[in-house]
Amino acid sequence: MLILGVRIQRPLLVPSKCRLRTRCNFSRLSYPYQAPQYVDEDCADFLPWLRQKAGVEISSVLSIGKSIYGRSLFACKPIQAGDCILKVPYSVQLAPDNLLPSISSLLGEEVTDVAKLALVILVHQKLGQASEWAPYISCLPTIAEMHSTIFWSDEELKMIRISSLYQETLKHKVQIEKDFSSIKHVLDRFPEFFEDVTLHNFKHAYNLVESRAWISTRGVSMIPFADFFNHDGFSETDVLSAEFEQVSEVIADENYAPGDQVLIRYGKFSNARLLLDFGFILPCNKYDKVQVEVSVPHRDHLRAMKLDLLDKHTTPPLKGVNDFSSLGNGFLVMEVKSSSGKGRGIPQSLRALARVVCCTSSQELQDLATEATQNDGGLARIPLKNRAREVQAHQFLRLRFDHIIDNYNAALESLTHHSSLLGKHARRMQVARGLLIGELRVLESASAWLKNYCETLIVKDNNQKT
């Protein structure tokens, strides 16, 4: 039985690790093409070591190479769609149970599996060449090669302050600090392994796990060799867990010729998620999302009644496995593909909130409550019978979107004057710009749809009057 191996909400290396297939039709301006070098001398001993350690063939069709994008996996023989191109036994995967029992026994229940696996990495980093995992550990990226926003300076983070990624980054840094505090007593107890380990070192190991580990039937696991795959949002290839065989494996979703880079999909991630977890973005990412906050104005004399109505009929916030959660007054908006379509991409719950906000009498609110009760409990899911009020609700939303759009344009304009972040920080400034441009595209598509929707209703209303 095969079980889909789900990424632990994060995996890859650096922004330069973003790989694009020709069929994606993505612009390569940010990622100029360069013929790959099919031999990565830094990892020359890695695959023979892994094969010997596993006692079985790991892959006969893939080789580790380098391109301008960084370390990659390339086809060294023809590959057909449906071929099994890699098998890594559980026995040669790193998981929390690889932690020394003497260390593991001192960890409290509050210590996460990510933190435990980070400790495993720290132990083997300290052992160096004496570690049985040295060929693998030495191939992991250094902290200088990692560009998750948790490594960005305060000055760099200001570039993305307008994005929800800014707050998500701050929250995640706090969580890592909390995890570090929960294992600090263990670090002090075993100076032979952790004497020089600081929060900075721990953060590096922590992000190695987050950006590379998978959840399989064994739990949170680092899968050597499989974690050298790079990401393509259009790929259908994933890492699978074969429980009976106790292996993780990859099945090709298309044909590859020798020399082609072989790609998989980490998940349907927005650029904000990719940047937080893996430190890179994709141009024209179709999974981009923007968290938009909308609430009932404090000056509204019906505010208490409206909040009570929304509280009774709203659905719980959804936590998607692939992106940030919609919490509180935040709504995740995706790109609206057509301004003349049905507005798919703008949450129905957001449009419902706008309809409630624009009610001007308690009777209108009671009518919405009655309508919700008579149906499935959903509030204001269908257009308001009062067409003028329906237009007003969506104009209210459009004004909110246009205000945010103005702020994004101002943020992008300020980046052109961010001379303090040139030089070694130029890459992060370029990535910040790409993130904001992608989110701006989403916002503009929603605004365009709202404008068209309102104009259409106004025309219909005028036609009926004449």
Short mmCIF file of C-alpha atoms in Angstrom, two decimals:
data_model
loop_
_atom_site.label_atom_id
_atom_site.label_comp_id
_atom_site.label_asym_id
_atom_site.label_seq_id
_atom_site.Cartn_x
_atom_site.Cartn_y
_atom_site.Cartn_z
CA MET A 1 0.00 0.00 0.00
CA LEU A 2 1.32 3.43 -0.95
CA ILE A 3 0.65 6.42 1.24
CA LEU A 4 1.34 9.90 -0.03
CA GLY A 5 4.26 11.43 1.84
CA VAL A 6 3.25 14.95 2.84
CA ARG A 7 5.94 17.58 3.36
CA ILE A 8 6.16 18.83 6.89
CA GLN A 9 4.92 22.18 5.61
CA ARG A 10 8.40 23.08 4.42
CA PRO A 11 11.30 21.81 2.06
CA LEU A 12 14.17 23.05 -0.33
CA LEU A 13 17.30 25.06 -0.08
CA VAL A 14 17.74 28.59 -1.35
CA PRO A 15 16.07 31.02 -3.76
CA SER A 16 18.50 29.91 -6.43
CA LYS A 17 17.05 26.46 -6.02
CA CYS A 18 13.87 27.36 -7.89
CA ARG A 19 13.69 25.27 -11.07
CA LEU A 20 11.35 25.93 -13.93
CA ARG A 21 10.29 23.56 -16.69
CA THR A 22 9.92 24.81 -20.22
CA ARG A 23 6.24 23.88 -20.23
CA CYS A 24 5.59 26.17 -17.27
CA ASN A 25 5.94 29.22 -19.54
CA PHE A 26 7.45 31.15 -16.64
CA SER A 27 9.74 34.06 -17.35
CA ARG A 28 13.39 33.16 -16.86
CA LEU A 29 14.52 36.74 -16.33
CA SER A 30 15.05 36.13 -12.62
CA TYR A 31 16.61 32.71 -13.20
CA PRO A 32 18.89 32.88 -16.27
CA TYR A 33 19.61 29.59 -17.97
CA GLN A 34 23.00 27.98 -17.70
CA ALA A 35 23.91 24.48 -18.82
CA PRO A 36 24.21 22.26 -15.75
CA GLN A 37 27.37 20.56 -14.64
CA TYR A 38 26.42 16.95 -14.14
CA VAL A 39 29.02 16.19 -11.50
CA ASP A 40 28.88 17.61 -8.01
CA GLU A 41 32.36 16.88 -6.69
CA ASP A 42 31.32 17.90 -3.17
CA CYS A 43 28.93 14.94 -3.13
CA ALA A 44 31.02 12.46 -5.11
CA ASP A 45 31.12 9.98 -2.22
CA PHE A 46 27.53 10.51 -1.13
CA LEU A 47 25.57 8.08 -3.32
CA PRO A 48 28.08 5.19 -3.02
CA TRP A 49 28.02 5.70 0.77
CA LEU A 50 24.21 5.71 0.87
CA ARG A 51 24.02 2.63 -1.36
CA GLN A 52 26.47 0.77 0.91
CA LYS A 53 24.66 1.89 4.07
CA ALA A 54 21.28 0.80 2.70
CA GLY A 55 22.56 -2.43 1.19
CA VAL A 56 20.38 -1.83 -1.89
CA GLU A 57 20.37 0.32 -5.02
CA ILE A 58 18.99 3.79 -4.30
CA SER A 59 18.75 5.00 -7.88
CA SER A 60 20.35 3.91 -11.14
CA VAL A 61 18.86 6.73 -13.23
CA LEU A 62 19.64 9.87 -11.19
CA SER A 63 22.86 11.72 -10.55
CA ILE A 64 23.71 14.68 -8.32
CA GLY A 65 24.78 17.74 -10.23
CA LYS A 66 25.03 21.49 -10.14
CA SER A 67 23.53 24.17 -12.29
CA ILE A 68 23.29 27.89 -11.77
CA TYR A 69 20.38 27.09 -9.49
CA GLY A 70 22.48 25.02 -7.09
CA ARG A 71 22.55 21.31 -6.23
CA SER A 72 20.08 19.33 -8.33
CA LEU A 73 19.15 15.84 -9.48
CA PHE A 74 19.53 14.99 -13.17
CA ALA A 75 18.53 12.03 -15.28
CA CYS A 76 21.65 10.04 -16.24
CA LYS A 77 19.58 7.55 -18.26
CA PRO A 78 16.27 7.84 -20.15
CA ILE A 79 13.29 7.93 -17.76
CA GLN A 80 9.71 7.09 -18.73
CA ALA A 81 6.60 8.35 -16.97
CA GLY A 82 5.62 5.75 -14.37
CA ASP A 83 9.18 4.59 -13.70
CA CYS A 84 10.26 4.25 -10.08
CA ILE A 85 13.35 6.46 -10.09
CA LEU A 86 14.37 6.33 -6.44
CA LYS A 87 13.94 4.14 -3.36
CA VAL A 88 15.30 5.08 0.06
CA PRO A 89 14.77 2.55 2.89
CA TYR A 90 13.51 3.85 6.21
CA SER A 91 16.70 2.47 7.76
CA VAL A 92 18.81 5.20 6.12
CA GLN A 93 16.49 8.08 6.92
CA LEU A 94 17.08 10.42 9.85
CA ALA A 95 14.19 10.73 12.29
CA PRO A 96 13.72 11.77 15.94
CA ASP A 97 14.30 8.18 17.05
CA ASN A 98 17.90 8.52 15.83
CA LEU A 99 18.53 10.77 18.83
CA LEU A 100 20.71 9.19 21.50
CA PRO A 101 18.48 7.66 24.23
CA SER A 102 20.46 9.49 26.91
CA ILE A 103 19.48 12.80 25.26
CA SER A 104 15.95 11.83 24.28
CA SER A 105 15.06 10.74 27.82
CA LEU A 106 15.64 14.28 29.11
CA LEU A 107 13.30 15.97 26.65
CA GLY A 108 9.85 16.99 27.77
CA GLU A 109 6.60 16.32 25.92
CA GLU A 110 6.51 19.91 24.77
CA VAL A 111 9.58 19.37 22.57
CA THR A 112 8.46 18.97 18.96
CA ASP A 113 9.70 16.33 16.53
CA VAL A 114 11.23 19.12 14.44
CA ALA A 115 13.31 20.25 17.42
CA LYS A 116 14.33 16.66 18.18
CA LEU A 117 15.46 16.07 14.61
CA ALA A 118 17.34 19.38 14.72
CA LEU A 119 19.22 17.99 17.74
CA VAL A 120 20.09 14.88 15.73
CA ILE A 121 21.64 17.09 13.05
CA LEU A 122 23.55 19.14 15.63
CA VAL A 123 25.03 15.99 17.16
CA HIS A 124 26.29 14.74 13.81
CA GLN A 125 27.59 18.17 12.83
CA LYS A 126 29.66 18.15 16.02
CA LEU A 127 30.97 14.65 15.33
CA GLY A 128 32.15 15.76 11.89
CA GLN A 129 33.96 13.06 9.92
CA ALA A 130 33.60 10.70 12.89
CA SER A 131 29.85 10.58 12.29
CA GLU A 132 28.41 7.63 10.38
CA TRP A 133 26.22 10.21 8.61
CA ALA A 134 29.10 12.52 7.66
CA PRO A 135 28.73 12.10 3.85
CA TYR A 136 25.10 13.25 4.13
CA ILE A 137 25.54 15.96 6.77
CA SER A 138 28.39 17.52 4.77
CA CYS A 139 26.09 17.86 1.75
CA LEU A 140 23.48 19.90 3.64
CA PRO A 141 23.44 23.63 2.90
CA THR A 142 25.28 26.01 5.18
CA ILE A 143 23.45 28.83 6.90
CA ALA A 144 24.87 31.27 4.35
CA GLU A 145 23.09 29.32 1.60
CA MET A 146 19.69 29.46 3.30
CA HIS A 147 17.31 32.34 2.70
CA SER A 148 14.17 31.59 4.67
CA THR A 149 12.82 34.83 6.08
CA ILE A 150 13.64 33.59 9.59
CA PHE A 151 17.27 34.43 8.69
CA TRP A 152 16.48 37.92 7.42
CA SER A 153 17.62 40.92 9.42
CA ASP A 154 15.11 43.41 10.82
CA GLU A 155 16.07 45.81 8.03
CA GLU A 156 15.47 43.14 5.38
CA LEU A 157 12.13 42.14 6.90
CA LYS A 158 10.90 45.72 6.62
CA MET A 159 10.87 45.18 2.85
CA ILE A 160 7.95 42.73 3.21
CA ARG A 161 6.19 44.39 6.13
CA ILE A 162 3.02 44.89 4.09
CA SER A 163 2.73 41.14 3.44
CA SER A 164 1.24 38.71 5.96
CA LEU A 165 4.56 36.87 5.64
CA TYR A 166 6.11 39.54 7.86
CA GLN A 167 3.96 38.62 10.87
CA GLU A 168 4.20 34.89 10.08
CA THR A 169 7.99 35.20 10.13
CA LEU A 170 7.98 36.98 13.49
CA LYS A 171 5.66 34.34 14.97
CA HIS A 172 7.82 31.55 13.64
CA LYS A 173 10.98 33.07 15.06
CA VAL A 174 9.27 33.26 18.45
CA GLN A 175 8.30 29.57 18.16
CA ILE A 176 11.89 28.59 17.37
CA GLU A 177 13.13 30.57 20.37
CA LYS A 178 10.54 28.80 22.52
CA ASP A 179 11.71 25.40 21.24
CA PHE A 180 15.32 26.40 21.91
CA SER A 181 14.46 27.31 25.49
CA SER A 182 12.75 23.93 25.96
CA ILE A 183 15.94 22.03 25.05
CA LYS A 184 18.52 24.40 26.56
CA HIS A 185 18.97 22.25 29.68
CA VAL A 186 19.87 19.29 27.45
CA LEU A 187 22.45 21.35 25.58
CA ASP A 188 24.08 22.27 28.89
CA ARG A 189 24.02 18.63 30.03
CA PHE A 190 25.93 17.33 26.98
CA PRO A 191 28.75 19.82 26.25
CA GLU A 192 30.57 17.17 24.20
CA PHE A 193 27.84 17.60 21.57
CA PHE A 194 26.36 21.04 22.17
CA GLU A 195 28.99 23.18 23.91
CA ASP A 196 29.11 25.83 21.18
CA VAL A 197 25.47 25.60 20.06
CA THR A 198 23.70 28.97 20.03
CA LEU A 199 20.19 29.97 19.03
CA HIS A 200 21.67 30.82 15.60
CA ASN A 201 23.05 27.28 15.21
CA PHE A 202 19.79 25.76 16.39
CA LYS A 203 17.81 27.90 13.95
CA HIS A 204 20.01 26.60 11.12
CA ALA A 205 19.41 22.95 12.08
CA TYR A 206 15.72 23.66 12.65
CA ASN A 207 15.27 25.12 9.18
CA LEU A 208 17.22 22.24 7.63
CA VAL A 209 14.50 19.97 9.02
CA GLU A 210 11.63 22.24 8.06
CA SER A 211 12.90 22.74 4.54
CA ARG A 212 13.82 19.12 3.82
CA ALA A 213 11.89 16.70 6.04
CA TRP A 214 8.81 14.74 5.04
CA ILE A 215 6.07 13.13 7.08
CA SER A 216 5.83 9.46 6.19
CA THR A 217 4.60 6.40 8.04
CA ARG A 218 7.83 6.61 10.02
CA GLY A 219 7.05 10.15 11.10
CA VAL A 220 9.10 13.29 10.47
CA SER A 221 12.05 12.09 8.41
CA MET A 222 15.02 13.46 6.51
CA ILE A 223 15.32 11.35 3.36
CA PRO A 224 18.88 11.47 1.99
CA PHE A 225 19.10 11.92 -1.79
CA ALA A 226 15.34 12.54 -2.11
CA ASP A 227 15.84 15.95 -0.52
CA PHE A 228 18.08 17.00 -3.42
CA PHE A 229 15.01 17.23 -5.69
CA ASN A 230 14.02 20.74 -6.62
CA HIS A 231 10.52 22.16 -6.89
CA ASP A 232 8.18 22.64 -9.82
CA GLY A 233 4.66 23.78 -8.98
CA PHE A 234 3.34 22.06 -12.13
CA SER A 235 4.81 18.65 -11.36
CA GLU A 236 2.60 15.79 -10.21
CA THR A 237 5.55 13.88 -8.76
CA ASP A 238 5.71 13.43 -4.99
CA VAL A 239 7.55 11.29 -2.48
CA LEU A 240 5.53 8.20 -1.57
CA SER A 241 5.80 6.00 1.47
CA ALA A 242 5.58 2.24 0.84
CA GLU A 243 4.67 0.96 4.29
CA PHE A 244 4.99 -2.76 3.55
CA GLU A 245 8.45 -2.37 2.00
CA GLN A 246 9.51 0.26 4.56
CA VAL A 247 10.85 2.56 1.85
CA SER A 248 10.17 6.02 0.47
CA GLU A 249 10.06 6.16 -3.30
CA VAL A 250 9.50 8.53 -6.21
CA ILE A 251 7.60 7.73 -9.40
CA ALA A 252 8.28 9.91 -12.45
CA ASP A 253 5.25 11.78 -13.80
CA GLU A 254 6.75 12.41 -17.24
CA ASN A 255 9.58 11.39 -19.56
CA TYR A 256 13.13 12.68 -19.06
CA ALA A 257 16.12 12.48 -21.37
CA PRO A 258 19.67 12.12 -20.01
CA GLY A 259 20.80 15.51 -18.75
CA ASP A 260 17.30 16.75 -17.87
CA GLN A 261 16.79 18.00 -14.38
CA VAL A 262 14.18 15.89 -12.56
CA LEU A 263 11.71 17.88 -10.48
CA ILE A 264 8.98 17.20 -7.95
CA ARG A 265 6.28 19.32 -6.32
CA TYR A 266 6.67 20.17 -2.66
CA GLY A 267 3.07 21.25 -2.40
CA LYS A 268 0.59 23.82 -3.69
CA PHE A 269 2.40 26.63 -1.91
CA SER A 270 2.09 30.38 -2.29
CA ASN A 271 5.27 32.42 -2.59
CA ALA A 272 4.84 33.55 1.01
CA ARG A 273 4.89 29.91 2.15
CA LEU A 274 7.79 29.04 -0.16
CA LEU A 275 9.83 31.97 1.12
CA LEU A 276 9.17 31.23 4.79
CA ASP A 277 9.89 27.53 4.52
CA PHE A 278 12.41 27.22 1.72
CA GLY A 279 13.80 30.66 1.01
CA PHE A 280 12.75 31.05 -2.64
CA ILE A 281 9.80 32.19 -4.74
CA LEU A 282 8.38 31.35 -8.17
CA PRO A 283 7.57 33.92 -10.84
CA CYS A 284 3.83 33.92 -11.64
CA ASN A 285 3.01 31.44 -8.88
CA LYS A 286 -0.56 30.28 -9.55
CA TYR A 287 -0.94 29.34 -5.87
CA ASP A 288 -0.24 32.85 -4.59
CA LYS A 289 -2.57 34.06 -1.85
CA VAL A 290 -2.97 37.34 0.00
CA GLN A 291 -4.43 37.65 3.47
CA VAL A 292 -6.87 40.56 3.45
CA GLU A 293 -8.25 41.89 6.71
CA VAL A 294 -11.79 43.29 6.68
CA SER A 295 -13.98 43.99 9.70
CA VAL A 296 -17.11 45.82 10.77
CA PRO A 297 -16.20 49.51 11.25
CA HIS A 298 -16.16 50.64 14.89
CA ARG A 299 -18.27 53.69 14.05
CA ASP A 300 -21.15 51.51 12.77
CA HIS A 301 -24.14 51.94 15.13
CA LEU A 302 -25.23 48.35 14.34
CA ARG A 303 -21.76 46.94 14.96
CA ALA A 304 -22.70 44.83 18.01
CA MET A 305 -25.67 43.28 16.21
CA LYS A 306 -23.59 42.59 13.10
CA LEU A 307 -20.76 40.99 15.07
CA ASP A 308 -23.27 38.79 16.91
CA LEU A 309 -24.83 37.72 13.63
CA LEU A 310 -21.43 36.94 12.09
CA ASP A 311 -20.37 35.04 15.20
CA LYS A 312 -23.46 32.82 15.08
CA HIS A 313 -23.26 31.99 11.40
CA THR A 314 -19.60 32.15 10.45
CA THR A 315 -17.68 28.97 9.70
CA PRO A 316 -14.54 28.14 11.71
CA PRO A 317 -11.29 29.38 10.15
CA LEU A 318 -9.75 26.75 7.91
CA LYS A 319 -6.16 25.68 8.40
CA GLY A 320 -4.85 24.46 5.06
CA VAL A 321 -1.90 22.06 4.97
CA ASN A 322 -0.29 24.13 2.25
CA ASP A 323 -0.58 27.69 3.48
CA PHE A 324 -1.16 30.12 6.29
CA SER A 325 -4.43 29.94 8.18
CA SER A 326 -7.34 32.31 7.75
CA LEU A 327 -7.71 33.71 11.24
CA GLY A 328 -9.82 36.42 12.85
CA ASN A 329 -10.70 39.10 10.30
CA GLY A 330 -8.26 37.72 7.72
CA PHE A 331 -9.43 36.19 4.45
CA LEU A 332 -7.16 34.36 2.00
CA VAL A 333 -7.71 35.73 -1.50
CA MET A 334 -6.39 34.00 -4.61
CA GLU A 335 -6.00 35.33 -8.13
CA VAL A 336 -9.31 35.83 -9.95
CA LYS A 337 -8.65 34.48 -13.42
CA SER A 338 -11.35 36.45 -15.25
CA SER A 339 -12.97 39.77 -14.39
CA SER A 340 -16.17 38.54 -16.08
CA GLY A 341 -16.34 35.18 -14.30
CA LYS A 342 -17.91 34.19 -10.99
CA GLY A 343 -15.21 35.72 -8.83
CA ARG A 344 -13.62 32.45 -7.82
CA GLY A 345 -10.64 33.37 -5.68
CA ILE A 346 -12.55 35.85 -3.51
CA PRO A 347 -13.88 33.88 -0.51
CA GLN A 348 -17.66 33.71 -0.24
CA SER A 349 -17.25 34.44 3.46
CA LEU A 350 -15.60 37.77 2.60
CA ARG A 351 -18.46 38.76 0.28
CA ALA A 352 -20.92 37.69 2.99
CA LEU A 353 -19.16 39.92 5.50
CA ALA A 354 -19.39 42.86 3.09
CA ARG A 355 -23.15 42.28 2.69
CA VAL A 356 -23.59 42.30 6.45
CA VAL A 357 -21.41 45.39 6.88
CA CYS A 358 -23.51 47.35 4.37
CA CYS A 359 -26.84 46.64 6.04
CA THR A 360 -28.30 49.87 7.47
CA SER A 361 -31.17 48.57 9.57
CA SER A 362 -31.81 45.87 12.14
CA GLN A 363 -34.59 44.55 9.87
CA GLU A 364 -32.10 43.86 7.07
CA LEU A 365 -29.92 41.94 9.51
CA GLN A 366 -32.89 39.95 10.79
CA ASP A 367 -33.82 39.08 7.21
CA LEU A 368 -30.29 37.76 6.61
CA ALA A 369 -30.48 35.70 9.82
CA THR A 370 -33.85 34.23 8.77
CA GLU A 371 -32.52 33.42 5.29
CA ALA A 372 -29.49 31.66 6.82
CA THR A 373 -31.68 29.61 9.19
CA GLN A 374 -34.01 28.53 6.40
CA ASN A 375 -31.07 27.32 4.29
CA ASP A 376 -27.98 25.53 5.58
CA GLY A 377 -26.96 28.14 8.12
CA GLY A 378 -24.66 29.97 5.72
CA LEU A 379 -24.94 33.73 6.05
CA ALA A 380 -25.45 36.06 3.08
CA ARG A 381 -24.13 33.59 0.52
CA ILE A 382 -26.42 34.76 -2.27
CA PRO A 383 -26.75 38.27 -3.74
CA LEU A 384 -28.86 40.70 -1.75
CA LYS A 385 -32.35 41.24 -3.13
CA ASN A 386 -31.75 44.96 -2.87
CA ARG A 387 -29.47 45.42 -5.88
CA ALA A 388 -28.28 48.85 -4.75
CA ARG A 389 -27.21 47.35 -1.43
CA GLU A 390 -25.46 44.49 -3.26
CA VAL A 391 -23.49 47.02 -5.29
CA GLN A 392 -22.68 48.98 -2.16
CA ALA A 393 -21.34 45.85 -0.44
CA HIS A 394 -18.99 45.05 -3.30
CA GLN A 395 -17.91 48.65 -3.73
CA PHE A 396 -17.01 48.57 -0.05
CA LEU A 397 -14.77 45.59 -0.74
CA ARG A 398 -13.26 47.19 -3.82
CA LEU A 399 -12.33 50.30 -1.85
CA ARG A 400 -10.61 48.08 0.69
CA PHE A 401 -8.69 46.23 -2.02
CA ASP A 402 -7.71 49.47 -3.77
CA HIS A 403 -6.40 50.89 -0.50
CA ILE A 404 -4.22 47.81 -0.03
CA ILE A 405 -3.09 48.02 -3.66
CA ASP A 406 -1.95 51.60 -3.09
CA ASN A 407 0.07 50.44 -0.09
CA TYR A 408 1.71 47.65 -2.11
CA ASN A 409 2.65 50.08 -4.87
CA ALA A 410 4.17 52.39 -2.27
CA ALA A 411 6.13 49.49 -0.77
CA LEU A 412 7.46 48.49 -4.19
CA GLU A 413 8.41 52.09 -4.92
CA SER A 414 10.34 52.28 -1.65
CA LEU A 415 12.39 49.23 -2.64
CA THR A 416 13.90 51.21 -5.50
CA HIS A 417 15.40 53.56 -2.92
CA HIS A 418 16.59 50.84 -0.51
CA SER A 419 20.29 51.44 -1.18
CA SER A 420 21.24 50.09 2.26
CA LEU A 421 20.29 46.61 1.08
CA LEU A 422 22.46 46.41 -1.99
CA GLY A 423 25.51 44.16 -2.30
CA LYS A 424 25.15 40.83 -0.55
CA HIS A 425 21.51 41.61 0.26
CA ALA A 426 20.54 42.32 -3.35
CA ARG A 427 19.17 38.78 -3.78
CA ARG A 428 16.81 39.18 -0.86
CA MET A 429 15.65 42.55 -2.16
CA GLN A 430 14.93 40.93 -5.53
CA VAL A 431 13.01 38.13 -3.81
CA ALA A 432 11.07 40.65 -1.68
CA ARG A 433 10.12 42.53 -4.84
CA GLY A 434 8.98 39.30 -6.51
CA LEU A 435 6.86 38.39 -3.48
CA LEU A 436 5.12 41.78 -3.42
CA ILE A 437 4.59 41.81 -7.20
CA GLY A 438 2.91 38.40 -7.02
CA GLU A 439 0.63 39.44 -4.18
CA LEU A 440 -0.15 42.71 -5.96
CA ARG A 441 -1.22 40.70 -9.02
CA VAL A 442 -3.73 38.81 -6.83
CA LEU A 443 -5.12 42.02 -5.32
CA GLU A 444 -5.47 43.72 -8.70
CA SER A 445 -7.32 40.73 -10.15
CA ALA A 446 -9.81 40.83 -7.26
CA SER A 447 -10.31 44.59 -7.63
CA ALA A 448 -10.90 44.22 -11.37
CA TRP A 449 -13.54 41.54 -10.78
CA LEU A 450 -15.32 43.63 -8.13
CA LYS A 451 -15.36 46.62 -10.46
CA ASN A 452 -16.85 44.57 -13.30
CA TYR A 453 -19.41 42.95 -10.99
CA CYS A 454 -20.66 46.32 -9.72
CA GLU A 455 -20.79 47.83 -13.22
CA THR A 456 -22.76 44.84 -14.49
CA LEU A 457 -25.32 45.17 -11.69
CA ILE A 458 -25.66 48.90 -12.29
CA VAL A 459 -26.27 48.35 -16.01
CA LYS A 460 -28.92 45.70 -15.26
CA ASP A 461 -30.60 48.01 -12.79
CA ASN A 462 -30.63 50.88 -15.28
CA ASN A 463 -32.05 48.64 -18.02
CA GLN A 464 -34.87 47.53 -15.77
CA LYS A 465 -35.71 51.15 -14.91
CA THR A 466 -35.93 52.10 -18.57
#
